[in-house]
PDB file of C-alpha atoms and ligand atoms in Angstrom:
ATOM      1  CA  UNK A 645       8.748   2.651-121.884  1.00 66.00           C
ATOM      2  CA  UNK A 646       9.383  -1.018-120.916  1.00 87.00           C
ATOM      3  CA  UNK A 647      12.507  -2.183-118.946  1.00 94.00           C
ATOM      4  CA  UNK A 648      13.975  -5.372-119.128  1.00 95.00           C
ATOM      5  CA  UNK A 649      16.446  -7.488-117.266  1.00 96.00           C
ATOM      6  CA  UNK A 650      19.944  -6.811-119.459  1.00 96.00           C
ATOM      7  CA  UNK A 651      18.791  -3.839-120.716  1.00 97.00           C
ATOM      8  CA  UNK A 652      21.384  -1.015-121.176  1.00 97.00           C
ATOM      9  CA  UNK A 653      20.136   2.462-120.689  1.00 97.00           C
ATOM     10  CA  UNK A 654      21.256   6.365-120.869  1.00 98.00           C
ATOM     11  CA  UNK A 655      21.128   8.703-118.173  1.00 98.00           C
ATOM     12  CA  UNK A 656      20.212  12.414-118.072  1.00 97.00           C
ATOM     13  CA  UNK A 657      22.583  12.848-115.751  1.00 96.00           C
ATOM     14  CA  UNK A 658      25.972  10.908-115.255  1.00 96.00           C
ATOM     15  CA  UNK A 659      27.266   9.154-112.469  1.00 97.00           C
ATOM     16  CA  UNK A 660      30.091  10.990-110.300  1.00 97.00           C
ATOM     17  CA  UNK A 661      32.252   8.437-111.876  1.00 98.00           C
ATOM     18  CA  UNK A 662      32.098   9.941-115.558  1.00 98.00           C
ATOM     19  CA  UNK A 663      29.996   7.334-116.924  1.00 98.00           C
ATOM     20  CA  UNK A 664      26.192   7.710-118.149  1.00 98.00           C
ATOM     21  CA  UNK A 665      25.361   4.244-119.067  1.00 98.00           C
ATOM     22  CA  UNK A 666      23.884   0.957-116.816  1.00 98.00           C
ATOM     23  CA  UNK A 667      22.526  -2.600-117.173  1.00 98.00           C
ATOM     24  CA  UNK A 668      19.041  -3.307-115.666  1.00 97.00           C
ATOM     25  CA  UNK A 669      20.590  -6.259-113.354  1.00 97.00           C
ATOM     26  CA  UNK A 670      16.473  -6.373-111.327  1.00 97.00           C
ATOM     27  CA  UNK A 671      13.617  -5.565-112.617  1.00 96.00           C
ATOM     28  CA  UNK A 672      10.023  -5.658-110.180  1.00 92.00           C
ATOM     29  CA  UNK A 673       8.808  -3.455-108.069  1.00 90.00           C
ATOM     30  CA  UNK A 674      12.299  -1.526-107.952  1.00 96.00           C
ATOM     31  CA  UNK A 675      14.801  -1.573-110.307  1.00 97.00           C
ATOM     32  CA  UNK A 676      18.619  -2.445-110.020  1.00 98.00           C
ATOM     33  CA  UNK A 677      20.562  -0.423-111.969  1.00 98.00           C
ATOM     34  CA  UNK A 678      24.276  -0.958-112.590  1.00 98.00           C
ATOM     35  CA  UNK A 679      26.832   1.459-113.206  1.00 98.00           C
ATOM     36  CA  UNK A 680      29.154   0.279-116.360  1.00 98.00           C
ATOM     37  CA  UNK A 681      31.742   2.992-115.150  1.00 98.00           C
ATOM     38  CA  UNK A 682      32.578   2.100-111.817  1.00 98.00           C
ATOM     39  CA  UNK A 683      30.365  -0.937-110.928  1.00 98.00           C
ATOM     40  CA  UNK A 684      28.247   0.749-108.389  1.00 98.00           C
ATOM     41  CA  UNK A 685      24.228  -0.552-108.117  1.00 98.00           C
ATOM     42  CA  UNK A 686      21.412   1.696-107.224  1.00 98.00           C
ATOM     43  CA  UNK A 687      17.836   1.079-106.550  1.00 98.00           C
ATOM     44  CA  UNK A 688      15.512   2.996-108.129  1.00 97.00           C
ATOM     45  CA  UNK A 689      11.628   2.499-108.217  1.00 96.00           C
ATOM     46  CA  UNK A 690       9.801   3.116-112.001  1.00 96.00           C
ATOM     47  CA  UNK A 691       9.251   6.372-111.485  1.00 96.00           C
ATOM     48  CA  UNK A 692      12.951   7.513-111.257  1.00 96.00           C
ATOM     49  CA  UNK A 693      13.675   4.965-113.763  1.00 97.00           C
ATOM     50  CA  UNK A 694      11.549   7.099-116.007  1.00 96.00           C
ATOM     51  CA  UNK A 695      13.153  10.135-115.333  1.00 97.00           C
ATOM     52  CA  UNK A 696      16.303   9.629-115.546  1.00 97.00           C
ATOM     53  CA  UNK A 697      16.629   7.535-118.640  1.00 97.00           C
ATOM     54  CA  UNK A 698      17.634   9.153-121.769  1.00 98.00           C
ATOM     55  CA  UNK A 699      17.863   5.857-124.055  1.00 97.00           C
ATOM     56  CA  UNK A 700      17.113   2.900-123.701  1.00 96.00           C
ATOM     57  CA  UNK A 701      19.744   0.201-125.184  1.00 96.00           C
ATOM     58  CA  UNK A 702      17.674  -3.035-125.411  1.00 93.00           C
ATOM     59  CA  UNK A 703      19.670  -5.850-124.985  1.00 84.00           C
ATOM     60  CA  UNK A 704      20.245  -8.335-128.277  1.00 77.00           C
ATOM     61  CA  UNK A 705      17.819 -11.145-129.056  1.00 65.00           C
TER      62      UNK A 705
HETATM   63 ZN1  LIG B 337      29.754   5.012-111.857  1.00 73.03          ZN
END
């Protein structure tokens, strides 16, 4: 799977806040995830990323 900046993706598993979706705000060695629920950012390295993601939503051309 490839990530890119903007990107929206899916989670497994949902934030505490309710909300399963977040925008790629980094990408590199780590990621930067945003939560669209409550605004909280993780960091997550590709691995993770991989595992968690359900869908990815790629961002409009
Ligand atoms: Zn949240």
């Amino acid at each position: 799977m490839e990530y890119e900046l903007k990107d929206k993706l899916i989670s497994k598993k949902q934030h505490p806040c309710g909300f399963n979706e977040w925008e790629i705000i980094r990408t590199g060695a780590d990621y930067k995830l945003k939560c669209l629920g409550c605004g909280h950012i993780i960091l997550v390295d590709y691995s993770i990323l991989k595992k968690m993601t359900k869908q990815i939503i790629k961002k409009e051309n």
